[in-house]
Short mmCIF file of C-alpha atoms and ligand atoms in Angstrom, two decimals:
data_model
loop_
_atom_site.label_atom_id
_atom_site.label_comp_id
_atom_site.label_asym_id
_atom_site.label_seq_id
_atom_site.Cartn_x
_atom_site.Cartn_y
_atom_site.Cartn_z
CA MET A 111 -15.63 -28.71 8.52
CA ARG A 112 -12.93 -29.29 11.12
CA SER A 113 -11.15 -31.85 9.04
CA SER A 114 -11.01 -29.49 6.11
CA ILE A 115 -9.38 -26.81 8.27
CA HIS A 116 -6.85 -29.37 9.34
CA ALA A 117 -6.14 -30.28 5.74
CA GLU A 118 -5.78 -26.64 4.80
CA ASN A 119 -3.34 -25.90 7.58
CA ALA A 120 -1.36 -29.04 6.95
CA SER A 121 -0.85 -28.16 3.32
CA ARG A 122 -0.09 -24.53 4.12
CA THR A 123 2.84 -25.48 6.27
CA ALA A 124 4.58 -26.65 3.15
CA TYR A 125 5.28 -23.07 2.13
CA LEU A 126 4.14 -21.03 5.11
CA PRO A 127 6.29 -22.49 7.85
CA SER A 128 5.32 -19.71 10.24
CA SER A 129 1.60 -20.46 10.07
CA ASN A 130 0.00 -22.25 12.96
CA PRO A 131 0.01 -25.93 12.01
CA GLY A 132 -2.59 -26.91 14.59
CA PRO A 133 -6.07 -27.92 13.59
CA TRP A 134 -7.80 -25.63 16.04
CA ALA A 135 -7.99 -21.89 15.77
CA TYR A 136 -7.55 -20.05 19.03
CA ALA A 137 -7.51 -16.31 19.50
CA GLN A 138 -4.62 -14.95 21.51
CA GLY A 139 -5.51 -14.34 25.10
CA ASP A 140 -5.70 -16.34 28.26
CA ALA A 141 -9.01 -18.01 27.55
CA LEU A 142 -8.99 -20.70 24.88
CA SER A 143 -11.66 -19.02 22.84
CA LEU A 144 -12.44 -20.73 19.58
CA VAL A 145 -12.38 -18.23 16.74
CA GLU A 146 -15.41 -18.53 14.58
CA LEU A 147 -15.20 -19.26 10.91
CA VAL A 148 -16.54 -16.49 8.74
CA GLU A 149 -18.73 -17.08 5.72
CA ILE A 150 -17.65 -15.15 2.67
CA SER A 151 -18.84 -14.87 -0.92
CA LEU A 152 -16.40 -14.36 -3.75
CA THR A 153 -16.99 -14.19 -7.46
CA VAL A 154 -13.88 -15.62 -9.05
CA ASN A 155 -13.53 -15.39 -12.82
CA GLY A 156 -17.31 -15.02 -13.04
CA THR A 157 -18.18 -17.99 -10.81
CA ALA A 158 -19.80 -17.33 -7.44
CA HIS A 159 -18.42 -19.17 -4.41
CA THR A 160 -19.55 -19.19 -0.80
CA LEU A 161 -16.91 -20.43 1.63
CA GLU A 162 -16.14 -20.58 5.32
CA VAL A 163 -12.72 -19.27 6.25
CA GLU A 164 -10.73 -18.41 9.33
CA PRO A 165 -10.29 -14.64 9.66
CA ARG A 166 -6.52 -15.03 9.22
CA THR A 167 -6.75 -16.97 5.95
CA LEU A 168 -5.06 -15.09 3.12
CA LEU A 169 -6.88 -14.57 -0.15
CA VAL A 170 -4.09 -16.38 -1.99
CA ASP A 171 -4.62 -19.46 0.18
CA VAL A 172 -8.33 -19.53 -0.55
CA LEU A 173 -7.64 -19.27 -4.27
CA ARG A 174 -4.96 -21.95 -4.28
CA GLU A 175 -5.99 -24.34 -1.53
CA LYS A 176 -9.78 -24.13 -1.49
CA LEU A 177 -10.61 -23.26 -5.10
CA ARG A 178 -7.52 -25.05 -6.48
CA LEU A 179 -6.73 -22.10 -8.73
CA THR A 180 -3.00 -22.66 -8.52
CA GLY A 181 -2.08 -20.31 -11.35
CA THR A 182 -1.75 -17.57 -8.76
CA HIS A 183 1.65 -18.27 -7.23
CA VAL A 184 3.31 -17.55 -3.90
CA GLY A 185 6.91 -16.41 -4.15
CA CYS A 186 8.07 -14.20 -1.32
CA ASP A 187 4.96 -14.16 0.88
CA THR A 188 6.20 -10.75 2.06
CA SER A 189 4.47 -8.39 -0.45
CA GLN A 190 7.60 -7.89 -2.52
CA CYS A 191 7.56 -10.08 -5.63
CA GLY A 192 4.08 -9.71 -7.14
CA VAL A 193 3.68 -13.31 -8.35
CA CYS A 194 0.45 -13.51 -6.34
CA THR A 195 -1.14 -10.53 -8.13
CA VAL A 196 -4.86 -10.90 -8.88
CA HIS A 197 -7.55 -8.32 -9.58
CA VAL A 198 -9.98 -7.44 -6.83
CA ALA A 199 -12.78 -5.18 -8.05
CA GLY A 200 -10.72 -4.55 -11.17
CA ARG A 201 -7.56 -3.46 -9.38
CA PRO A 202 -4.26 -5.27 -8.99
CA VAL A 203 -3.78 -6.64 -5.48
CA LYS A 204 -1.14 -8.87 -3.93
CA ALA A 205 -3.24 -11.79 -2.77
CA CYS A 206 -0.62 -12.70 -0.14
CA ALA A 207 -1.25 -9.33 1.51
CA MET A 208 -5.05 -9.45 1.68
CA LEU A 209 -7.19 -11.49 4.02
CA ALA A 210 -9.89 -13.53 2.32
CA VAL A 211 -12.46 -11.86 4.59
CA GLN A 212 -11.42 -8.47 3.16
CA ALA A 213 -12.38 -9.70 -0.30
CA ASP A 214 -15.86 -10.76 0.81
CA GLY A 215 -18.44 -9.72 -1.79
CA GLU A 216 -15.83 -8.75 -4.37
CA ASP A 217 -15.25 -9.70 -7.97
CA ILE A 218 -11.90 -11.40 -8.37
CA ALA A 219 -10.01 -12.17 -11.55
CA THR A 220 -7.12 -14.62 -11.67
CA ILE A 221 -4.86 -15.82 -14.47
CA GLU A 222 -7.16 -18.81 -15.04
CA GLY A 223 -9.87 -16.49 -16.34
CA VAL A 224 -7.73 -14.60 -18.82
CA ALA A 225 -7.75 -16.95 -21.82
CA LYS A 226 -11.19 -17.44 -23.32
CA ASP A 227 -12.36 -20.72 -24.85
CA GLY A 228 -8.85 -22.06 -25.04
CA VAL A 229 -7.59 -19.03 -26.94
CA LEU A 230 -4.80 -17.02 -25.35
CA HIS A 231 -5.58 -13.42 -24.47
CA PRO A 232 -3.62 -10.96 -26.67
CA MET A 233 -1.41 -10.14 -23.67
CA GLN A 234 -0.64 -13.81 -23.11
CA ALA A 235 0.03 -14.27 -26.82
CA ALA A 236 2.43 -11.32 -26.72
CA PHE A 237 4.32 -12.87 -23.81
CA ARG A 238 4.75 -16.06 -25.83
CA GLU A 239 5.65 -14.21 -29.00
CA HIS A 240 8.31 -12.09 -27.23
CA HIS A 241 9.80 -14.88 -25.11
CA ALA A 242 8.77 -12.93 -22.03
CA LEU A 243 9.00 -16.01 -19.83
CA GLN A 244 11.52 -18.68 -19.13
CA CYS A 245 10.51 -20.63 -16.02
CA GLY A 246 7.12 -18.93 -16.05
CA PHE A 247 6.84 -18.56 -12.29
CA CYS A 248 6.41 -14.78 -12.41
CA THR A 249 4.19 -14.81 -15.49
CA PRO A 250 0.71 -14.97 -13.92
CA GLY A 251 1.51 -11.94 -11.77
CA MET A 252 3.12 -10.13 -14.70
CA ILE A 253 0.07 -10.71 -16.90
CA MET A 254 -2.41 -9.60 -14.23
CA THR A 255 -0.35 -6.47 -13.53
CA ALA A 256 0.01 -5.81 -17.26
CA LEU A 257 -3.74 -6.08 -17.85
CA ALA A 258 -4.41 -3.64 -15.02
CA LEU A 259 -1.82 -1.20 -16.32
CA VAL A 260 -3.26 -1.23 -19.84
CA GLU A 261 -6.68 -0.47 -18.38
CA ARG A 262 -5.38 2.31 -16.12
CA THR A 263 -3.21 4.02 -18.71
CA LYS A 264 -5.49 3.64 -21.70
CA ASP A 265 -6.05 7.41 -22.09
CA ALA A 266 -2.40 8.19 -22.83
CA PRO A 267 0.20 6.64 -25.10
CA LEU A 268 1.90 3.74 -23.35
CA THR A 269 5.67 4.09 -23.17
CA ASP A 270 8.56 1.90 -22.18
CA ALA A 271 9.08 4.09 -19.09
CA ILE A 272 5.45 3.74 -17.96
CA VAL A 273 5.58 -0.03 -18.34
CA ARG A 274 8.79 -0.23 -16.31
CA LYS A 275 7.34 1.92 -13.53
CA GLU A 276 4.09 -0.04 -13.43
CA LEU A 277 5.94 -3.35 -13.20
CA GLU A 278 8.04 -2.24 -10.24
CA GLY A 279 6.20 -4.58 -7.90
CA ASN A 280 6.72 -7.67 -10.08
CA PHE A 281 10.00 -9.51 -9.94
CA CYS A 282 11.37 -11.85 -12.57
CA ARG A 283 14.46 -13.90 -11.88
CA CYS A 284 14.91 -15.23 -15.42
CA THR A 285 14.32 -12.87 -18.28
CA GLY A 286 16.11 -9.65 -17.37
CA TYR A 287 12.80 -7.84 -17.99
CA GLN A 288 13.55 -6.59 -21.53
CA PRO A 289 11.30 -9.14 -23.26
CA ILE A 290 8.58 -8.58 -20.64
CA VAL A 291 8.52 -4.85 -21.35
CA ALA A 292 8.42 -5.54 -25.09
CA ALA A 293 5.60 -8.05 -24.60
CA VAL A 294 3.51 -5.67 -22.49
CA LEU A 295 3.86 -2.93 -25.11
CA ALA A 296 2.94 -5.37 -27.89
CA GLY A 297 0.10 -6.87 -25.86
CA ALA A 298 -1.30 -3.42 -25.12
CA LYS A 299 -1.19 -2.61 -28.81
CA ALA A 300 -2.95 -5.83 -29.69
CA MET A 301 -5.61 -4.97 -27.11
CA GLY A 302 -6.29 -1.75 -28.98
CA SER A 303 -4.55 0.52 -26.51
CA ASP A 304 -2.77 3.61 -27.78
CA ALA A 305 0.72 2.10 -27.56
CA MET B 96 -0.35 -15.52 11.69
CA HIS B 97 -2.27 -16.13 14.89
CA ASN B 98 -6.00 -16.06 14.65
CA PHE B 99 -8.22 -13.21 15.73
CA ALA B 100 -11.84 -12.22 15.64
CA TYR B 101 -12.70 -10.16 12.56
CA HIS B 102 -15.14 -7.24 12.55
CA ARG B 103 -16.34 -5.09 9.70
CA PRO B 104 -18.35 -2.20 11.15
CA GLU B 105 -20.26 0.19 8.89
CA THR B 106 -20.11 3.27 11.09
CA LEU B 107 -17.43 5.07 13.05
CA SER B 108 -19.29 4.74 16.31
CA GLU B 109 -19.65 1.01 15.81
CA ALA B 110 -15.90 0.73 15.15
CA ARG B 111 -15.07 2.67 18.31
CA GLU B 112 -17.47 0.58 20.35
CA ILE B 113 -15.91 -2.68 19.17
CA PHE B 114 -12.46 -1.28 19.91
CA ALA B 115 -13.48 -0.27 23.42
CA GLY B 116 -14.92 -3.71 24.15
CA ALA B 117 -12.03 -5.83 22.85
CA ALA B 118 -9.02 -7.17 24.74
CA ASP B 119 -6.25 -6.23 22.27
CA PRO B 120 -7.81 -4.78 19.13
CA LEU B 121 -6.25 -3.30 15.99
CA PHE B 122 -7.77 -1.32 13.16
CA LEU B 123 -7.19 -2.68 9.65
CA ALA B 124 -7.04 -0.27 6.71
CA GLY B 125 -5.31 -1.39 3.50
CA GLY B 126 -3.34 -4.03 5.34
CA GLN B 127 -0.13 -3.30 3.44
CA THR B 128 1.79 -2.87 6.67
CA LEU B 129 -0.50 -4.64 9.09
CA ILE B 130 -0.86 -7.97 7.30
CA PRO B 131 2.91 -8.51 6.95
CA THR B 132 3.19 -7.50 10.62
CA LEU B 133 0.61 -10.11 11.62
CA LYS B 134 2.33 -12.74 9.45
CA GLN B 135 5.57 -12.13 11.31
CA ARG B 136 3.67 -12.25 14.60
CA LEU B 137 5.02 -8.86 15.54
CA ARG B 138 1.45 -8.03 16.53
CA GLN B 139 -1.03 -10.60 17.80
CA PRO B 140 -4.34 -8.79 18.19
CA SER B 141 -7.39 -10.43 19.70
CA ASP B 142 -9.64 -8.50 17.34
CA VAL B 143 -9.11 -6.93 13.92
CA ILE B 144 -11.51 -4.15 13.03
CA ASP B 145 -11.66 -3.61 9.27
CA LEU B 146 -12.43 0.02 8.41
CA ALA B 147 -13.20 -0.71 4.73
CA ARG B 148 -16.99 -0.49 4.97
CA ILE B 149 -17.19 2.83 6.81
CA ALA B 150 -18.41 5.27 4.17
CA ASP B 151 -17.47 8.32 6.28
CA LEU B 152 -13.78 7.44 5.92
CA ARG B 153 -13.73 7.55 2.12
CA GLY B 154 -13.57 10.09 -0.61
CA ILE B 155 -11.94 13.30 -1.75
CA SER B 156 -13.74 16.61 -1.35
CA ILE B 157 -12.66 19.95 -2.71
CA GLY B 158 -13.07 23.09 -0.63
CA LYS B 159 -12.23 26.68 -1.43
CA GLU B 160 -8.88 26.58 0.27
CA SER B 161 -8.21 22.92 0.89
CA ILE B 162 -8.65 19.37 -0.30
CA THR B 163 -9.98 16.94 2.28
CA ILE B 164 -9.20 13.27 1.83
CA GLY B 165 -10.87 10.46 3.79
CA ALA B 166 -8.51 8.23 5.76
CA MET B 167 -9.51 5.10 3.83
CA THR B 168 -8.84 6.65 0.42
CA CYS B 169 -6.20 4.53 -1.27
CA HIS B 170 -3.06 5.91 -2.89
CA ALA B 171 -4.33 4.89 -6.35
CA ASP B 172 -7.42 7.07 -5.93
CA VAL B 173 -5.40 10.06 -4.75
CA THR B 174 -2.96 9.87 -7.64
CA ALA B 175 -5.80 9.34 -10.15
CA SER B 176 -7.85 12.26 -8.85
CA ALA B 177 -8.03 15.03 -11.44
CA ASP B 178 -8.88 17.52 -8.67
CA VAL B 179 -5.81 16.60 -6.64
CA ARG B 180 -3.64 16.73 -9.76
CA ARG B 181 -4.98 20.18 -10.63
CA LEU B 182 -4.97 21.80 -7.18
CA ILE B 183 -2.04 20.06 -5.41
CA PRO B 184 -0.06 18.31 -8.15
CA ALA B 185 2.73 17.53 -5.68
CA LEU B 186 0.32 15.40 -3.64
CA GLY B 187 -0.99 13.55 -6.69
CA HIS B 188 2.61 12.89 -7.75
CA LEU B 189 3.60 11.72 -4.26
CA ALA B 190 0.73 9.22 -4.02
CA GLY B 191 1.76 7.77 -7.39
CA GLU B 192 5.31 7.21 -6.13
CA VAL B 193 4.30 5.05 -3.17
CA GLY B 194 5.31 1.42 -3.58
CA ASP B 195 3.89 -0.24 -6.68
CA PRO B 196 0.42 -0.42 -8.29
CA ALA B 197 -0.81 -3.26 -6.06
CA VAL B 198 0.33 -1.45 -2.91
CA ARG B 199 -1.44 1.69 -4.16
CA SER B 200 -4.70 -0.25 -4.76
CA CYS B 201 -4.83 -1.15 -1.07
CA GLY B 202 -2.66 1.20 1.01
CA THR B 203 -4.49 4.18 2.46
CA LEU B 204 -3.71 7.72 3.55
CA GLY B 205 -4.88 7.06 7.10
CA GLY B 206 -2.87 3.86 7.39
CA ALA B 207 0.26 5.53 6.06
CA LEU B 208 0.00 8.39 8.57
CA ALA B 209 -1.05 6.31 11.58
CA ASN B 210 1.88 4.02 10.92
CA SER B 211 4.46 6.86 10.88
CA ASP B 212 7.01 4.71 9.11
CA PRO B 213 10.23 6.73 9.00
CA ALA B 214 10.47 6.07 5.23
CA ALA B 215 6.83 6.76 4.32
CA ASP B 216 6.09 9.47 1.75
CA TYR B 217 2.88 11.15 2.92
CA PRO B 218 4.30 12.52 6.19
CA ALA B 219 6.60 14.88 4.24
CA ALA B 220 3.56 16.38 2.47
CA VAL B 221 1.52 16.60 5.65
CA LEU B 222 4.25 18.73 7.23
CA ALA B 223 5.11 20.82 4.17
CA LEU B 224 1.51 21.59 3.25
CA GLY B 225 0.50 22.19 6.86
CA ALA B 226 -2.25 19.56 6.73
CA THR B 227 -4.73 19.02 9.54
CA ILE B 228 -5.54 15.51 10.72
CA HIS B 229 -9.11 15.01 11.87
CA THR B 230 -10.04 12.36 14.42
CA PRO B 231 -13.60 11.89 15.66
CA ASP B 232 -13.08 14.28 18.58
CA ARG B 233 -10.28 16.69 17.66
CA THR B 234 -7.97 18.03 15.00
CA ILE B 235 -4.19 17.71 15.06
CA ALA B 236 -2.20 20.19 13.01
CA ASP B 237 1.41 20.23 14.13
CA ASP B 238 3.26 17.56 16.07
CA PHE B 239 1.33 14.60 14.66
CA PHE B 240 4.49 12.58 14.10
CA THR B 241 6.16 12.03 17.45
CA GLY B 242 8.75 9.33 16.79
CA LEU B 243 9.65 6.06 15.15
CA PHE B 244 6.26 4.49 14.28
CA GLU B 245 4.73 6.85 16.83
CA THR B 246 2.09 9.53 16.47
CA ALA B 247 -0.02 11.82 18.60
CA LEU B 248 -2.96 9.41 18.23
CA ALA B 249 -4.25 7.95 21.48
CA PRO B 250 -4.97 4.20 21.56
CA GLY B 251 -8.18 3.60 19.63
CA GLU B 252 -8.20 7.10 18.16
CA LEU B 253 -9.00 6.95 14.47
CA ILE B 254 -7.90 9.21 11.67
CA VAL B 255 -11.14 10.17 9.91
CA LYS B 256 -9.81 12.51 7.25
CA VAL B 257 -6.97 14.87 6.44
CA SER B 258 -7.32 18.37 5.02
CA PHE B 259 -4.51 19.68 2.89
CA PRO B 260 -4.50 23.47 2.40
CA ILE B 261 -3.99 24.26 -1.29
CA PRO B 262 -0.49 25.75 -1.57
CA LYS B 263 0.67 28.42 -4.00
CA ARG B 264 3.18 25.89 -5.23
CA ALA B 265 4.68 22.65 -3.95
CA ALA B 266 6.87 19.77 -5.08
CA TYR B 267 7.94 16.43 -3.67
CA GLN B 268 11.21 14.75 -4.56
CA LYS B 269 12.17 11.33 -3.34
CA PHE B 270 15.30 9.24 -3.48
CA ARG B 271 13.76 5.81 -3.64
CA ASN B 272 15.15 2.65 -2.24
CA PRO B 273 15.27 0.71 -5.52
CA ALA B 274 14.16 -2.53 -3.84
CA SER B 275 11.40 -1.42 -1.49
CA ARG B 276 10.49 1.87 -3.25
CA TYR B 277 10.24 3.54 0.17
CA ALA B 278 11.99 6.90 0.58
CA VAL B 279 15.66 6.76 1.56
CA VAL B 280 15.05 10.50 1.78
CA GLY B 281 12.05 12.45 0.52
CA VAL B 282 11.59 16.22 0.69
CA CYS B 283 8.43 18.20 0.11
CA VAL B 284 8.81 21.95 -0.37
CA ALA B 285 5.72 24.17 -0.35
CA GLU B 286 4.90 27.83 -0.53
CA THR B 287 1.77 28.08 1.62
CA ALA B 288 -0.35 30.93 2.92
CA SER B 289 1.71 30.77 6.11
CA GLY B 290 5.06 30.85 4.30
CA ILE B 291 7.60 28.39 2.96
CA ARG B 292 7.55 24.96 4.58
CA VAL B 293 9.96 22.07 4.08
CA GLY B 294 8.99 18.54 5.18
CA VAL B 295 11.60 15.79 5.26
CA THR B 296 10.93 12.05 5.45
CA GLY B 297 13.16 8.98 5.37
CA ALA B 298 16.00 10.72 7.16
CA GLY B 299 15.05 10.69 10.83
CA ALA B 300 12.97 8.65 13.27
CA CYS B 301 9.89 10.34 11.84
CA ALA B 302 9.18 13.15 9.40
CA PHE B 303 10.31 16.64 10.44
CA ARG B 304 10.48 20.22 9.15
CA GLN B 305 13.80 21.81 8.18
CA ALA B 306 13.76 25.33 9.62
CA GLU B 307 17.05 26.57 8.12
CA MET B 308 15.90 25.72 4.62
CA GLU B 309 12.53 27.33 5.23
CA ALA B 310 14.24 30.56 6.28
CA ALA B 311 16.67 30.52 3.35
CA LEU B 312 13.92 29.81 0.82
CA SER B 313 11.76 32.57 2.30
CA ALA B 314 14.57 35.00 1.50
CA SER B 315 15.19 33.60 -1.97
CA PHE B 316 13.18 30.77 -3.53
CA THR B 317 16.03 29.28 -5.54
CA PRO B 318 17.96 26.03 -5.31
CA GLU B 319 21.13 28.07 -4.77
CA ALA B 320 19.68 29.51 -1.57
CA ILE B 321 19.86 26.11 0.12
CA THR B 322 22.85 24.43 -1.48
CA GLY B 323 25.21 25.93 1.11
CA ILE B 324 23.22 24.71 4.12
CA ALA B 325 25.10 21.98 5.95
CA ILE B 326 22.68 19.47 7.42
CA SER B 327 23.86 17.79 10.59
CA GLU B 328 23.87 14.01 10.48
CA GLU B 329 23.15 13.88 14.19
CA ASP B 330 19.88 12.05 14.91
CA LEU B 331 19.58 10.87 11.30
CA ASN B 332 19.05 7.22 10.42
CA SER B 333 21.90 4.94 9.49
CA ASP B 334 21.18 1.51 8.05
CA LEU B 335 22.38 -0.86 5.36
CA HIS B 336 20.82 1.36 2.69
CA ALA B 337 22.44 4.66 3.64
CA THR B 338 24.60 6.20 6.35
CA ALA B 339 23.43 9.22 8.32
CA ALA B 340 25.96 11.37 6.47
CA TYR B 341 24.61 10.20 3.11
CA ARG B 342 21.05 10.93 4.21
CA ALA B 343 22.09 14.40 5.41
CA HIS B 344 23.54 15.06 1.97
CA LEU B 345 20.42 13.70 0.26
CA ILE B 346 18.19 16.13 2.15
CA GLY B 347 20.01 19.00 0.42
CA VAL B 348 19.91 17.33 -2.98
CA MET B 349 16.22 16.38 -2.81
CA ALA B 350 15.25 19.82 -1.46
CA ALA B 351 17.14 21.56 -4.28
CA ARG B 352 15.45 19.32 -6.84
CA ALA B 353 12.04 20.09 -5.38
CA VAL B 354 12.74 23.82 -5.47
CA SER B 355 14.04 23.60 -9.06
CA ALA B 356 10.85 21.86 -10.10
CA ILE B 357 8.68 24.82 -9.06
CA ALA B 358 10.97 27.87 -8.80
C1 FAD C 181 5.93 -3.55 -1.07
C2 FAD C 181 5.51 -2.30 -0.35
C3 FAD C 181 6.06 -1.09 -0.72
C4 FAD C 181 5.69 0.09 -0.08
N1 FAD C 181 6.28 1.23 -0.47
C5 FAD C 181 5.94 2.38 0.15
C6 FAD C 181 6.53 3.62 -0.24
O1 FAD C 181 7.31 3.69 -1.18
N2 FAD C 181 6.18 4.74 0.43
C7 FAD C 181 5.26 4.72 1.46
O2 FAD C 181 4.96 5.76 2.00
N3 FAD C 181 4.67 3.57 1.83
C8 FAD C 181 4.98 2.40 1.21
N4 FAD C 181 4.37 1.25 1.60
C9 FAD C 181 3.34 1.29 2.68
C10 FAD C 181 1.95 1.55 2.12
O3 FAD C 181 2.01 2.80 1.53
C11 FAD C 181 0.75 1.62 3.10
O4 FAD C 181 0.13 2.82 2.96
C12 FAD C 181 1.09 1.55 4.50
O5 FAD C 181 1.64 0.27 4.64
C13 FAD C 181 -0.07 1.62 5.52
O6 FAD C 181 -1.32 1.81 4.97
P1 FAD C 181 -2.47 0.71 5.03
O7 FAD C 181 -3.70 1.39 4.58
O8 FAD C 181 -2.06 -0.48 4.29
O9 FAD C 181 -2.61 0.45 6.60
P2 FAD C 181 -2.62 -0.90 7.46
O10 FAD C 181 -1.46 -1.73 7.13
O11 FAD C 181 -3.96 -1.53 7.38
O12 FAD C 181 -2.46 -0.25 8.91
C14 FAD C 181 -1.23 0.29 9.35
C15 FAD C 181 -1.39 0.78 10.79
O13 FAD C 181 -2.19 1.95 10.84
C16 FAD C 181 -3.33 1.76 11.67
N5 FAD C 181 -4.43 2.47 11.01
C17 FAD C 181 -4.85 2.28 9.72
N6 FAD C 181 -5.81 3.16 9.40
C18 FAD C 181 -6.01 3.93 10.49
C19 FAD C 181 -6.87 5.03 10.77
N7 FAD C 181 -7.72 5.53 9.85
N8 FAD C 181 -6.81 5.60 12.00
C20 FAD C 181 -5.94 5.12 12.94
N9 FAD C 181 -5.11 4.09 12.73
C21 FAD C 181 -5.14 3.50 11.52
C22 FAD C 181 -3.52 0.26 11.76
O14 FAD C 181 -4.15 -0.09 12.96
C23 FAD C 181 -2.08 -0.23 11.69
O15 FAD C 181 -1.49 -0.17 12.96
C24 FAD C 181 4.72 0.05 0.97
C25 FAD C 181 4.15 -1.16 1.34
C26 FAD C 181 4.53 -2.34 0.70
C27 FAD C 181 3.90 -3.61 1.11
S1 FES C 182 3.98 -13.81 -2.89
FE1 FES C 182 2.75 -12.05 -2.76
S2 FES C 182 4.12 -10.49 -3.30
FE2 FES C 182 5.42 -12.24 -3.30
S1 FES C 183 10.27 -16.24 -16.08
FE1 FES C 183 11.23 -17.15 -14.38
S2 FES C 183 10.86 -15.68 -12.83
FE2 FES C 183 10.16 -14.66 -14.57
#
């Protein structure tokens, strides 16, 4: 178990330079008290997992480093860019701003679970059709946010303005957003929403 | 982020007990402020007490004269509540303007108030609607916000719920920082049973009421009644987003927009 913590921390330092690189987890305080690992259960894309994590481990790190679901990206690591968006209990959440222990017992959906049997989801197909990605770094977060917004707004006609407001927490540095908005509207339509 | 011991109590008394017994504890609500704060090591608690499993802190209940919202109710649930939208549409609108959808899935009413961020939205509504903040042992009506990130809460004192009296009419208008979505200035104007109240956020160290506007609007509830009021820039915030003078001007503009929306 210890060696795996070490491995996790070592790999985290690659993009989380502020995280404690040491292998041992100490609480702050004068005594060198070893913080206990916490056992959590997550259902990710329908598969149940039981894992031991440090309390400070972020959900995004569990997804990427422990479950190797690297489709969920880390961009800003400061809650701004939305590339780490996943669904927790059906709602969009920035996985860089949630502790893994907070997600204990929850159902989590990531980009890896969106296509079924090798067939792109209508929202993914719309992104491809509308050239809504260039480098693709923001795309997993965009798709997860888009799927949540279609679900949340399904009782009213979806408009360009609603899509733009709902995507406020997702940054794209390539496309200029126009094709993304078009893709979300088209994807929502293909999903049978009232767009 | 430094490590800490994690607790997830299921009752209020359990949460308070853990707090009392820990060296340097912190409550965790939606984590939308706290987790970034921990990442930056601005806080290094020994113990983090997650309030998510305490059923008493959740939910929206409708009374005859007020709506009571549990501290752990997230912004998404407030803005989606048909009851809130019907009885205090300004509050439903405000909750839907906080951050972005992912922030609204997690961020809570209690966390937003306890944090007293100068640019947070809810404080303007708390002041304008004359809301009462309930802690386990007392209620706090006025003077909850005491300064920059400071409130009347004692260490370890939890917000349990907040009751918002249903106003005759109310509106919230916000000039958003386009990058962070926080309020550069936000103004909530309400006609309540106890008169006209104007709550301002984003402009000062913490949210405050604007007495001159309240008096002017009591005489005539029109945008024209307040357009002549010169707001002093003294004590207002100045930062890279806006000068104090600009914020002073925005208070008038946002207040007039709020009044226009419901006059
Ligand atoms: C990208 C981004 C954009 C945002 N934009 C906005 C915006 O436009 N407008 C706005 O108003 N806010 C905004 N926020 C803040 C957000 O609304 C959260 O509500 C706020 O950060 C705090 O709520 P929380 O539930 O996440 O609390 P936490 O982060 O968990 O806690 C914050 C503090 O409050 C304390 N606390 C929490 N609950 C209680 C309680 N019940 N009793 C006593 N103390 C408690 C905690 O100990 C901690 O010190 C934004 C946040 C992000 C990340
Ligand atoms: S990496 Fe999570 S919001 Fe940017
Ligand atoms: S496609 Fe490159 S960041 Fe959006």
